PDB file of C-alpha atoms in Angstrom:
ATOM      1  CA  MET B   1     154.334-130.097 160.102  1.00  0.00           C
ATOM      2  CA  LYS B   2     154.924-127.317 157.626  1.00  0.00           C
ATOM      3  CA  THR B   3     154.107-129.600 154.690  1.00  0.00           C
ATOM      4  CA  LEU B   4     151.029-130.856 156.505  1.00  0.00           C
ATOM      5  CA  ASN B   5     149.846-127.337 157.149  1.00  0.00           C
ATOM      6  CA  LYS B   6     150.360-126.416 153.536  1.00  0.00           C
ATOM      7  CA  THR B   7     148.470-129.502 152.429  1.00  0.00           C
ATOM      8  CA  ASN B   8     145.685-128.677 154.807  1.00  0.00           C
ATOM      9  CA  VAL B   9     145.448-125.174 153.489  1.00  0.00           C
ATOM     10  CA  ILE B  10     145.350-126.362 149.900  1.00  0.00           C
ATOM     11  CA  THR B  11     142.722-128.972 150.775  1.00  0.00           C
ATOM     12  CA  ALA B  12     140.640-126.333 152.518  1.00  0.00           C
ATOM     13  CA  VAL B  13     140.876-123.976 149.556  1.00  0.00           C
ATOM     14  CA  VAL B  14     139.955-126.718 147.108  1.00  0.00           C
ATOM     15  CA  LEU B  15     137.004-127.749 149.267  1.00  0.00           C
ATOM     16  CA  LEU B  16     135.901-124.143 149.597  1.00  0.00           C
ATOM     17  CA  ILE B  17     136.015-123.473 145.865  1.00  0.00           C
ATOM     18  CA  GLY B  18     134.442-126.843 145.117  1.00  0.00           C
ATOM     19  CA  GLY B  19     131.684-126.286 147.645  1.00  0.00           C
ATOM     20  CA  LEU B  20     130.844-122.676 147.001  1.00  0.00           C
ATOM     21  CA  SER B  21     131.432-121.932 143.373  1.00  0.00           C
ATOM     22  CA  PRO B  22     128.731-124.164 141.858  1.00  0.00           C
ATOM     23  CA  ASN B  23     126.084-122.405 144.007  1.00  0.00           C
ATOM     24  CA  LEU B  24     127.454-118.985 143.206  1.00  0.00           C
ATOM     25  CA  ALA B  25     127.813-119.840 139.554  1.00  0.00           C
ATOM     26  CA  SER B  26     124.253-121.111 139.309  1.00  0.00           C
ATOM     27  CA  ALA B  27     122.935-118.039 141.176  1.00  0.00           C
ATOM     28  CA  ASN B  28     124.853-115.760 138.828  1.00  0.00           C
ATOM     29  CA  SER B  29     123.642-117.624 135.790  1.00  0.00           C
ATOM     30  CA  ALA B  30     120.003-117.512 136.980  1.00  0.00           C
ATOM     31  CA  ARG B  31     120.323-113.768 137.561  1.00  0.00           C
ATOM     32  CA  ASP B  32     121.993-113.207 134.184  1.00  0.00           C
ATOM     33  CA  THR B  33     119.107-115.019 132.501  1.00  0.00           C
ATOM     34  CA  ILE B  34     116.600-112.754 134.265  1.00  0.00           C
ATOM     35  CA  ILE B  35     118.496-109.606 133.303  1.00  0.00           C
ATOM     36  CA  SER B  36     118.817-110.809 129.682  1.00  0.00           C
ATOM     37  CA  GLY B  37     115.070-111.346 129.631  1.00  0.00           C
ATOM     38  CA  PHE B  38     114.504-107.687 130.485  1.00  0.00           C
ATOM     39  CA  SER B  39     117.279-106.316 128.282  1.00  0.00           C
ATOM     40  CA  SER B  40     116.045-108.306 125.252  1.00  0.00           C
ATOM     41  CA  VAL B  41     112.827-106.256 125.227  1.00  0.00           C
ATOM     42  CA  ALA B  42     114.353-102.965 126.450  1.00  0.00           C
ATOM     43  CA  GLU B  43     114.961-100.080 124.065  1.00  0.00           C
ATOM     44  CA  LEU B  44     118.509 -99.306 125.207  1.00  0.00           C
ATOM     45  CA  PRO B  45     121.302-101.527 126.483  1.00  0.00           C
ATOM     46  CA  VAL B  46     120.882-101.961 130.249  1.00  0.00           C
ATOM     47  CA  SER B  47     122.857 -99.506 132.353  1.00  0.00           C
ATOM     48  CA  ALA B  48     124.032 -99.652 135.974  1.00  0.00           C
ATOM     49  CA  GLU B  49     124.170 -95.832 136.035  1.00  0.00           C
ATOM     50  CA  ARG B  50     120.507 -95.489 135.138  1.00  0.00           C
ATOM     51  CA  GLY B  51     119.693 -98.215 137.669  1.00  0.00           C
ATOM     52  CA  LYS B  52     121.562 -96.276 140.360  1.00  0.00           C
ATOM     53  CA  ALA B  53     119.704 -93.096 139.473  1.00  0.00           C
ATOM     54  CA  LEU B  54     116.371 -94.931 139.693  1.00  0.00           C
ATOM     55  CA  PHE B  55     117.272 -96.436 143.065  1.00  0.00           C
ATOM     56  CA  GLU B  56     118.327 -93.068 144.477  1.00  0.00           C
ATOM     57  CA  SER B  57     115.461 -91.050 143.008  1.00  0.00           C
ATOM     58  CA  SER B  58     112.470 -89.831 144.975  1.00  0.00           C
ATOM     59  CA  PRO B  59     109.621 -89.929 142.489  1.00  0.00           C
ATOM     60  CA  ALA B  60     106.950 -89.640 145.216  1.00  0.00           C
ATOM     61  CA  ALA B  61     104.463 -90.579 142.515  1.00  0.00           C
ATOM     62  CA  GLY B  62     102.976 -93.616 144.186  1.00  0.00           C
ATOM     63  CA  LYS B  63     101.759 -94.076 147.726  1.00  0.00           C
ATOM     64  CA  PRO B  64     102.563 -91.275 150.186  1.00  0.00           C
ATOM     65  CA  ASP B  65     104.327 -93.536 152.708  1.00  0.00           C
ATOM     66  CA  THR B  66     106.818 -94.852 150.145  1.00  0.00           C
ATOM     67  CA  PRO B  67     108.211 -91.877 148.182  1.00  0.00           C
ATOM     68  CA  SER B  68     111.404 -93.739 147.154  1.00  0.00           C
ATOM     69  CA  CYS B  69     113.129 -97.126 147.096  1.00  0.00           C
ATOM     70  CA  THR B  70     115.366 -95.943 149.912  1.00  0.00           C
ATOM     71  CA  THR B  71     112.389 -95.379 152.239  1.00  0.00           C
ATOM     72  CA  CYS B  72     112.492 -99.090 153.047  1.00  0.00           C
ATOM     73  CA  HIS B  73     115.752-100.349 151.508  1.00  0.00           C
ATOM     74  CA  GLY B  74     117.952 -97.647 153.052  1.00  0.00           C
ATOM     75  CA  ALA B  75     120.314 -95.260 151.307  1.00  0.00           C
ATOM     76  CA  SER B  76     122.881 -97.908 150.360  1.00  0.00           C
ATOM     77  CA  PRO B  77     122.260-101.243 148.610  1.00  0.00           C
ATOM     78  CA  MET B  78     125.168-102.602 150.666  1.00  0.00           C
ATOM     79  CA  THR B  79     123.320-102.387 153.967  1.00  0.00           C
ATOM     80  CA  SER B  80     120.067-103.741 155.349  1.00  0.00           C
ATOM     81  CA  GLY B  81     116.806-101.881 155.128  1.00  0.00           C
ATOM     82  CA  MET B  82     113.648-102.155 157.185  1.00  0.00           C
ATOM     83  CA  THR B  83     110.013-102.639 156.245  1.00  0.00           C
ATOM     84  CA  ARG B  84     107.528-100.094 157.561  1.00  0.00           C
ATOM     85  CA  ALA B  85     106.342-102.860 159.892  1.00  0.00           C
ATOM     86  CA  GLY B  86     109.791-103.167 161.438  1.00  0.00           C
ATOM     87  CA  LYS B  87     111.202-106.265 159.709  1.00  0.00           C
ATOM     88  CA  PRO B  88     114.774-106.187 158.389  1.00  0.00           C
ATOM     89  CA  ILE B  89     115.286-106.324 154.601  1.00  0.00           C
ATOM     90  CA  GLU B  90     118.460-107.999 153.379  1.00  0.00           C
ATOM     91  CA  PRO B  91     120.836-105.797 151.394  1.00  0.00           C
ATOM     92  CA  MET B  92     120.045-105.748 147.672  1.00  0.00           C
ATOM     93  CA  ALA B  93     123.676-105.619 146.511  1.00  0.00           C
ATOM     94  CA  VAL B  94     124.512-108.986 145.002  1.00  0.00           C
ATOM     95  CA  SER B  95     128.016-108.907 146.505  1.00  0.00           C
ATOM     96  CA  VAL B  96     126.396-108.933 149.954  1.00  0.00           C
ATOM     97  CA  THR B  97     123.320-111.095 149.334  1.00  0.00           C
ATOM     98  CA  ALA B  98     124.379-113.616 146.705  1.00  0.00           C
ATOM     99  CA  GLU B  99     120.969-115.210 146.193  1.00  0.00           C
ATOM    100  CA  ARG B 100     119.294-111.915 145.248  1.00  0.00           C
ATOM    101  CA  PHE B 101     117.360-111.726 141.947  1.00  0.00           C
ATOM    102  CA  THR B 102     117.673-115.407 141.067  1.00  0.00           C
ATOM    103  CA  ASP B 103     113.959-116.295 141.115  1.00  0.00           C
ATOM    104  CA  LEU B 104     112.035-114.670 138.254  1.00  0.00           C
ATOM    105  CA  LYS B 105     108.635-115.062 139.906  1.00  0.00           C
ATOM    106  CA  LYS B 106     109.872-113.323 143.036  1.00  0.00           C
ATOM    107  CA  VAL B 107     111.622-110.605 141.036  1.00  0.00           C
ATOM    108  CA  GLN B 108     108.433-109.866 139.048  1.00  0.00           C
ATOM    109  CA  LYS B 109     106.264-109.880 142.171  1.00  0.00           C
ATOM    110  CA  TRP B 110     108.386-107.355 144.027  1.00  0.00           C
ATOM    111  CA  PHE B 111     108.919-105.082 141.002  1.00  0.00           C
ATOM    112  CA  ARG B 112     105.159-105.040 140.442  1.00  0.00           C
ATOM    113  CA  ARG B 113     104.326-104.159 144.040  1.00  0.00           C
ATOM    114  CA  ASN B 114     107.179-101.818 144.797  1.00  0.00           C
ATOM    115  CA  CYS B 115     107.072 -99.917 141.505  1.00  0.00           C
ATOM    116  CA  LYS B 116     103.360 -99.351 142.076  1.00  0.00           C
ATOM    117  CA  SER B 117     104.000 -98.252 145.662  1.00  0.00           C
ATOM    118  CA  VAL B 118     106.860 -95.886 144.774  1.00  0.00           C
ATOM    119  CA  LEU B 119     106.227 -94.857 141.148  1.00  0.00           C
ATOM    120  CA  GLY B 120     102.475 -95.345 141.010  1.00  0.00           C
ATOM    121  CA  ARG B 121     102.867 -97.622 137.969  1.00  0.00           C
ATOM    122  CA  GLU B 122     104.593-100.809 136.916  1.00  0.00           C
ATOM    123  CA  CYS B 123     108.245-100.477 135.915  1.00  0.00           C
ATOM    124  CA  THR B 124     109.310-100.958 132.308  1.00  0.00           C
ATOM    125  CA  ALA B 125     111.596-103.791 131.221  1.00  0.00           C
ATOM    126  CA  GLN B 126     114.257-101.125 130.703  1.00  0.00           C
ATOM    127  CA  GLU B 127     113.967 -99.919 134.305  1.00  0.00           C
ATOM    128  CA  LYS B 128     114.007-103.459 135.683  1.00  0.00           C
ATOM    129  CA  GLY B 129     117.062-104.381 133.607  1.00  0.00           C
ATOM    130  CA  ASP B 130     118.877-101.195 134.648  1.00  0.00           C
ATOM    131  CA  PHE B 131     118.012-101.696 138.295  1.00  0.00           C
ATOM    132  CA  LEU B 132     119.196-105.314 138.411  1.00  0.00           C
ATOM    133  CA  THR B 133     122.365-104.434 136.508  1.00  0.00           C
ATOM    134  CA  PHE B 134     123.127-101.801 139.141  1.00  0.00           C
ATOM    135  CA  MET B 135     122.469-104.213 142.020  1.00  0.00           C
ATOM    136  CA  SER B 136     124.617-106.877 140.342  1.00  0.00           C
ATOM    137  CA  SER B 137     127.483-104.392 140.070  1.00  0.00           C
ATOM    138  CA  ARG B 138     127.388-103.681 143.806  1.00  0.00           C
TER     139      ARG B 138
ATOM    140  CA  MET L   1     100.553-107.200 218.356  1.00  0.00           C
ATOM    141  CA  ASN L   2      99.086-110.414 219.724  1.00  0.00           C
ATOM    142  CA  LYS L   3      99.500-113.755 218.086  1.00  0.00           C
ATOM    143  CA  ILE L   4      96.017-113.899 216.536  1.00  0.00           C
ATOM    144  CA  ASN L   5      96.345-110.467 214.984  1.00  0.00           C
ATOM    145  CA  PHE L   6      99.729-111.417 213.631  1.00  0.00           C
ATOM    146  CA  LEU L   7      98.403-114.600 212.060  1.00  0.00           C
ATOM    147  CA  LEU L   8      95.463-112.692 210.622  1.00  0.00           C
ATOM    148  CA  ALA L   9      97.765-110.074 209.115  1.00  0.00           C
ATOM    149  CA  ALA L  10     100.044-112.760 207.713  1.00  0.00           C
ATOM    150  CA  GLY L  11      97.045-114.570 206.275  1.00  0.00           C
ATOM    151  CA  ILE L  12      95.746-111.441 204.575  1.00  0.00           C
ATOM    152  CA  LEU L  13      99.192-110.735 203.177  1.00  0.00           C
ATOM    153  CA  VAL L  14      99.497-114.222 201.686  1.00  0.00           C
ATOM    154  CA  PHE L  15      95.999-114.003 200.240  1.00  0.00           C
ATOM    155  CA  ALA L  16      96.647-110.535 198.767  1.00  0.00           C
ATOM    156  CA  SER L  17      99.949-111.558 197.200  1.00  0.00           C
ATOM    157  CA  ALA L  18      98.233-114.547 195.627  1.00  0.00           C
ATOM    158  CA  ILE L  19      95.896-112.110 193.871  1.00  0.00           C
ATOM    159  CA  VAL L  20      98.534-109.565 192.949  1.00  0.00           C
ATOM    160  CA  PHE L  21     101.198-112.014 191.838  1.00  0.00           C
ATOM    161  CA  GLU L  22      99.008-114.516 190.097  1.00  0.00           C
ATOM    162  CA  PRO L  23     100.667-114.873 186.705  1.00  0.00           C
ATOM    163  CA  ALA L  24      98.636-113.271 183.938  1.00  0.00           C
ATOM    164  CA  ARG L  25      97.075-115.944 181.753  1.00  0.00           C
ATOM    165  CA  ALA L  26      97.626-114.520 178.325  1.00  0.00           C
ATOM    166  CA  GLU L  27      96.033-116.341 175.415  1.00  0.00           C
ATOM    167  CA  SER L  28      98.159-118.467 173.177  1.00  0.00           C
ATOM    168  CA  PHE L  29      97.663-119.357 169.540  1.00  0.00           C
ATOM    169  CA  PRO L  30      98.813-122.478 167.717  1.00  0.00           C
ATOM    170  CA  PRO L  31     101.939-121.593 165.701  1.00  0.00           C
ATOM    171  CA  ILE L  32     101.260-121.039 161.994  1.00  0.00           C
ATOM    172  CA  SER L  33     102.624-123.761 159.741  1.00  0.00           C
ATOM    173  CA  ASN L  34     100.991-122.809 156.419  1.00  0.00           C
ATOM    174  CA  GLN L  35     103.964-121.975 154.197  1.00  0.00           C
ATOM    175  CA  THR L  36     102.047-119.643 151.863  1.00  0.00           C
ATOM    176  CA  VAL L  37     100.800-117.599 154.815  1.00  0.00           C
ATOM    177  CA  LYS L  38     104.254-117.567 156.390  1.00  0.00           C
ATOM    178  CA  THR L  39     105.972-116.402 153.209  1.00  0.00           C
ATOM    179  CA  GLU L  40     103.423-114.034 151.715  1.00  0.00           C
ATOM    180  CA  CYS L  41     102.478-112.295 154.970  1.00  0.00           C
ATOM    181  CA  GLY L  42     105.792-112.730 156.729  1.00  0.00           C
ATOM    182  CA  ASP L  43     108.014-111.111 154.098  1.00  0.00           C
ATOM    183  CA  CYS L  44     106.989-107.660 155.334  1.00  0.00           C
ATOM    184  CA  HIS L  45     105.634-108.098 158.845  1.00  0.00           C
ATOM    185  CA  MET L  46     105.166-110.574 161.635  1.00  0.00           C
ATOM    186  CA  VAL L  47     102.693-113.260 160.613  1.00  0.00           C
ATOM    187  CA  PHE L  48      99.696-112.115 162.620  1.00  0.00           C
ATOM    188  CA  PHE L  49      97.260-114.618 164.040  1.00  0.00           C
ATOM    189  CA  ALA L  50      93.935-114.968 162.248  1.00  0.00           C
ATOM    190  CA  GLU L  51      92.214-115.284 165.640  1.00  0.00           C
ATOM    191  CA  MET L  52      92.867-111.579 166.283  1.00  0.00           C
ATOM    192  CA  LEU L  53      90.276-110.231 163.839  1.00  0.00           C
ATOM    193  CA  PRO L  54      86.758-111.205 162.801  1.00  0.00           C
ATOM    194  CA  ARG L  55      86.044-112.805 159.448  1.00  0.00           C
ATOM    195  CA  GLN L  56      84.808-109.634 157.751  1.00  0.00           C
ATOM    196  CA  SER L  57      87.982-107.753 158.724  1.00  0.00           C
ATOM    197  CA  TRP L  58      90.124-110.379 157.000  1.00  0.00           C
ATOM    198  CA  LEU L  59      87.899-110.318 153.914  1.00  0.00           C
ATOM    199  CA  ASN L  60      88.226-106.525 153.692  1.00  0.00           C
ATOM    200  CA  ILE L  61      92.005-106.659 154.181  1.00  0.00           C
ATOM    201  CA  LEU L  62      92.641-109.528 151.776  1.00  0.00           C
ATOM    202  CA  ASN L  63      90.351-108.137 149.088  1.00  0.00           C
ATOM    203  CA  ASN L  64      92.272-104.869 149.073  1.00  0.00           C
ATOM    204  CA  LEU L  65      95.934-105.898 149.135  1.00  0.00           C
ATOM    205  CA  GLU L  66      96.702-103.305 146.425  1.00  0.00           C
ATOM    206  CA  ASN L  67      96.209-100.732 149.191  1.00  0.00           C
ATOM    207  CA  HIS L  68      97.657-102.489 152.204  1.00  0.00           C
ATOM    208  CA  TYR L  69      98.333 -99.962 154.958  1.00  0.00           C
ATOM    209  CA  GLY L  70     100.139 -97.630 152.596  1.00  0.00           C
ATOM    210  CA  GLU L  71     101.717-100.170 150.243  1.00  0.00           C
ATOM    211  CA  ASP L  72     100.845-102.379 147.308  1.00  0.00           C
ATOM    212  CA  ALA L  73     100.967-105.926 148.686  1.00  0.00           C
ATOM    213  CA  SER L  74      99.037-107.638 145.903  1.00  0.00           C
ATOM    214  CA  ILE L  75      99.649-111.352 145.399  1.00  0.00           C
ATOM    215  CA  ASP L  76      98.793-114.035 142.861  1.00  0.00           C
ATOM    216  CA  PRO L  77      95.177-115.317 142.933  1.00  0.00           C
ATOM    217  CA  VAL L  78      96.091-118.859 144.010  1.00  0.00           C
ATOM    218  CA  SER L  79      98.017-117.677 147.096  1.00  0.00           C
ATOM    219  CA  LEU L  80      95.291-115.153 147.854  1.00  0.00           C
ATOM    220  CA  LYS L  81      92.637-117.858 147.874  1.00  0.00           C
ATOM    221  CA  GLU L  82      94.697-120.072 150.191  1.00  0.00           C
ATOM    222  CA  ILE L  83      95.429-117.212 152.591  1.00  0.00           C
ATOM    223  CA  THR L  84      91.784-116.125 152.604  1.00  0.00           C
ATOM    224  CA  VAL L  85      90.554-119.631 153.477  1.00  0.00           C
ATOM    225  CA  PHE L  86      93.205-119.886 156.193  1.00  0.00           C
ATOM    226  CA  HIS L  87      92.251-116.577 157.813  1.00  0.00           C
ATOM    227  CA  THR L  88      88.481-116.700 157.507  1.00  0.00           C
ATOM    228  CA  SER L  89      88.334-120.217 158.979  1.00  0.00           C
ATOM    229  CA  ARG L  90      90.345-119.102 162.021  1.00  0.00           C
ATOM    230  CA  ALA L  91      88.821-115.635 162.520  1.00  0.00           C
ATOM    231  CA  SER L  92      87.931-114.477 166.039  1.00  0.00           C
ATOM    232  CA  ASP L  93      84.186-114.873 165.391  1.00  0.00           C
ATOM    233  CA  VAL L  94      84.597-118.228 163.643  1.00  0.00           C
ATOM    234  CA  LEU L  95      87.102-120.396 165.500  1.00  0.00           C
ATOM    235  CA  ASN L  96      86.164-121.972 168.798  1.00  0.00           C
ATOM    236  CA  SER L  97      89.417-121.548 170.710  1.00  0.00           C
ATOM    237  CA  ARG L  98      90.555-119.702 173.801  1.00  0.00           C
ATOM    238  CA  GLY L  99      92.498-117.175 171.725  1.00  0.00           C
ATOM    239  CA  ALA L 100      89.624-116.515 169.334  1.00  0.00           C
ATOM    240  CA  HIS L 101      87.176-116.135 172.233  1.00  0.00           C
ATOM    241  CA  LYS L 102      89.439-113.569 173.893  1.00  0.00           C
ATOM    242  CA  TRP L 103      89.718-111.550 170.707  1.00  0.00           C
ATOM    243  CA  ARG L 104      85.999-111.508 169.993  1.00  0.00           C
ATOM    244  CA  GLU L 105      85.252-110.127 173.475  1.00  0.00           C
ATOM    245  CA  GLY L 106      84.133-106.530 173.198  1.00  0.00           C
ATOM    246  CA  LEU L 107      83.290-106.754 169.507  1.00  0.00           C
ATOM    247  CA  ARG L 108      79.740-105.592 168.868  1.00  0.00           C
ATOM    248  CA  ALA L 109      77.637-106.946 166.032  1.00  0.00           C
ATOM    249  CA  GLY L 110      78.769-105.266 162.838  1.00  0.00           C
ATOM    250  CA  ASP L 111      82.162-104.179 164.231  1.00  0.00           C
ATOM    251  CA  VAL L 112      84.821-104.644 161.573  1.00  0.00           C
ATOM    252  CA  PRO L 113      88.189-103.465 162.950  1.00  0.00           C
ATOM    253  CA  GLU L 114      90.487-102.311 160.149  1.00  0.00           C
ATOM    254  CA  ARG L 115      93.587-103.216 162.119  1.00  0.00           C
ATOM    255  CA  ILE L 116      94.588-105.537 164.929  1.00  0.00           C
ATOM    256  CA  THR L 117      95.613-102.430 166.875  1.00  0.00           C
ATOM    257  CA  THR L 118      92.010-101.197 166.825  1.00  0.00           C
ATOM    258  CA  ALA L 119      90.516-104.537 167.913  1.00  0.00           C
ATOM    259  CA  PRO L 120      89.014-104.188 171.419  1.00  0.00           C
ATOM    260  CA  ARG L 121      91.403-106.658 173.035  1.00  0.00           C
ATOM    261  CA  PHE L 122      94.501-104.952 171.670  1.00  0.00           C
ATOM    262  CA  VAL L 123      93.245-101.565 172.831  1.00  0.00           C
ATOM    263  CA  ARG L 124      92.408-102.928 176.282  1.00  0.00           C
ATOM    264  CA  LYS L 125      95.761-104.687 176.706  1.00  0.00           C
ATOM    265  CA  HIS L 126      97.932-101.800 175.508  1.00  0.00           C
ATOM    266  CA  ASN L 127      96.176 -98.936 177.205  1.00  0.00           C
ATOM    267  CA  ASP L 128      98.789 -98.203 179.866  1.00  0.00           C
ATOM    268  CA  ASN L 129     102.146 -96.615 180.498  1.00  0.00           C
ATOM    269  CA  ASP L 130     104.006 -99.911 180.023  1.00  0.00           C
ATOM    270  CA  TYR L 131     103.104 -99.825 176.335  1.00  0.00           C
ATOM    271  CA  LYS L 132     104.385 -96.264 175.936  1.00  0.00           C
ATOM    272  CA  ARG L 133     107.516 -97.129 177.917  1.00  0.00           C
ATOM    273  CA  MET L 134     108.241-100.123 175.649  1.00  0.00           C
ATOM    274  CA  TRP L 135     108.188 -97.915 172.544  1.00  0.00           C
ATOM    275  CA  THR L 136     111.042 -95.869 173.921  1.00  0.00           C
ATOM    276  CA  LYS L 137     112.855 -98.791 175.497  1.00  0.00           C
ATOM    277  CA  PHE L 138     112.992-100.874 172.316  1.00  0.00           C
ATOM    278  CA  ASN L 139     113.152 -97.937 169.918  1.00  0.00           C
ATOM    279  CA  LEU L 140     110.113 -99.225 168.053  1.00  0.00           C
ATOM    280  CA  VAL L 141     109.239 -98.041 164.567  1.00  0.00           C
ATOM    281  CA  SER L 142     105.887 -99.801 164.199  1.00  0.00           C
ATOM    282  CA  ASN L 143     103.160-101.214 166.401  1.00  0.00           C
ATOM    283  CA  ALA L 144     103.065-104.115 163.942  1.00  0.00           C
ATOM    284  CA  ASP L 145     106.339-105.301 165.456  1.00  0.00           C
ATOM    285  CA  CYS L 146     104.833-107.479 168.214  1.00  0.00           C
ATOM    286  CA  VAL L 147     108.056-109.459 168.622  1.00  0.00           C
ATOM    287  CA  ALA L 148     109.907-106.385 169.869  1.00  0.00           C
ATOM    288  CA  CYS L 149     108.145-106.751 173.223  1.00  0.00           C
ATOM    289  CA  HIS L 150     106.480-110.178 173.060  1.00  0.00           C
ATOM    290  CA  LYS L 151     109.608-112.225 172.355  1.00  0.00           C
ATOM    291  CA  ASP L 152     107.693-115.453 171.707  1.00  0.00           C
ATOM    292  CA  ALA L 153     104.954-113.831 169.619  1.00  0.00           C
ATOM    293  CA  ASN L 154     105.893-115.849 166.549  1.00  0.00           C
ATOM    294  CA  LYS L 155     105.203-119.011 168.537  1.00  0.00           C
ATOM    295  CA  GLY L 156     101.777-117.665 169.478  1.00  0.00           C
ATOM    296  CA  LEU L 157     102.751-116.689 173.023  1.00  0.00           C
ATOM    297  CA  PHE L 158     101.949-113.175 174.207  1.00  0.00           C
ATOM    298  CA  ASP L 159     102.843-113.019 177.884  1.00  0.00           C
ATOM    299  CA  ASP L 160     102.303-109.672 179.543  1.00  0.00           C
ATOM    300  CA  ASP L 161     105.703-109.368 181.110  1.00  0.00           C
ATOM    301  CA  ASP L 162     108.103-110.196 178.293  1.00  0.00           C
TER     302      ASP L 162
END
């Protein structure tokens, strides 16, 4: 029985790695491509620290109801946020929501809207690269 | 109490309860299957039913998504076109359905409600203490969150007593 159990465990682990890692790997690679796209036209190398500072800042330069990212996304990227209309927003930290930032069209759409809502302008490639680097590190 | 009086009283009681306890016939809407509408509208809020507002309201809302109730909700032109056609063809003053008819009641010519919550039917149906009580009970943050009280709202069902 012991041998069987061990075999079962090994089989399970192999299946798990085999089943999950290609998805994770392709999500990570899609995200890396998106971040590289921003960093290639950014002035400075992308920085998680600057991304964190942007996320936590309260520019209050856009629309009055959305003074900061955290208004809707919550104080921590690790936990869920809530839209002003009461719908939950999945955590932005990649370690929690693996499929985050893997679709360039979606990424651009939400940066455009949310930067305008919070900052009153579109974000720069530098800011986008920093922000995604921070979220990928969490 | 003689027998006739008793029967009369019983009869009145049965008749009265039939009036009082008749289940409210809330309108229902066909569930929305358009994927663009579901995704683009539903990312931030419940996908509201087009039958709840007149055509001109939807045109005003959809032509000003950059200023959408306090947020920038602008979308690509192709999606915008599809969503506009969807909503204007099902608007309360366009579609010939029970739901649309209910939501056009009380609208005067030229009325263009800016929000579903200012449409006459919404105002009429939420103008009581139950509505206020629900806010506290479900700890609501927004009156756009229909599902908090109307559990089957996403399926187009808005019963009064959910």
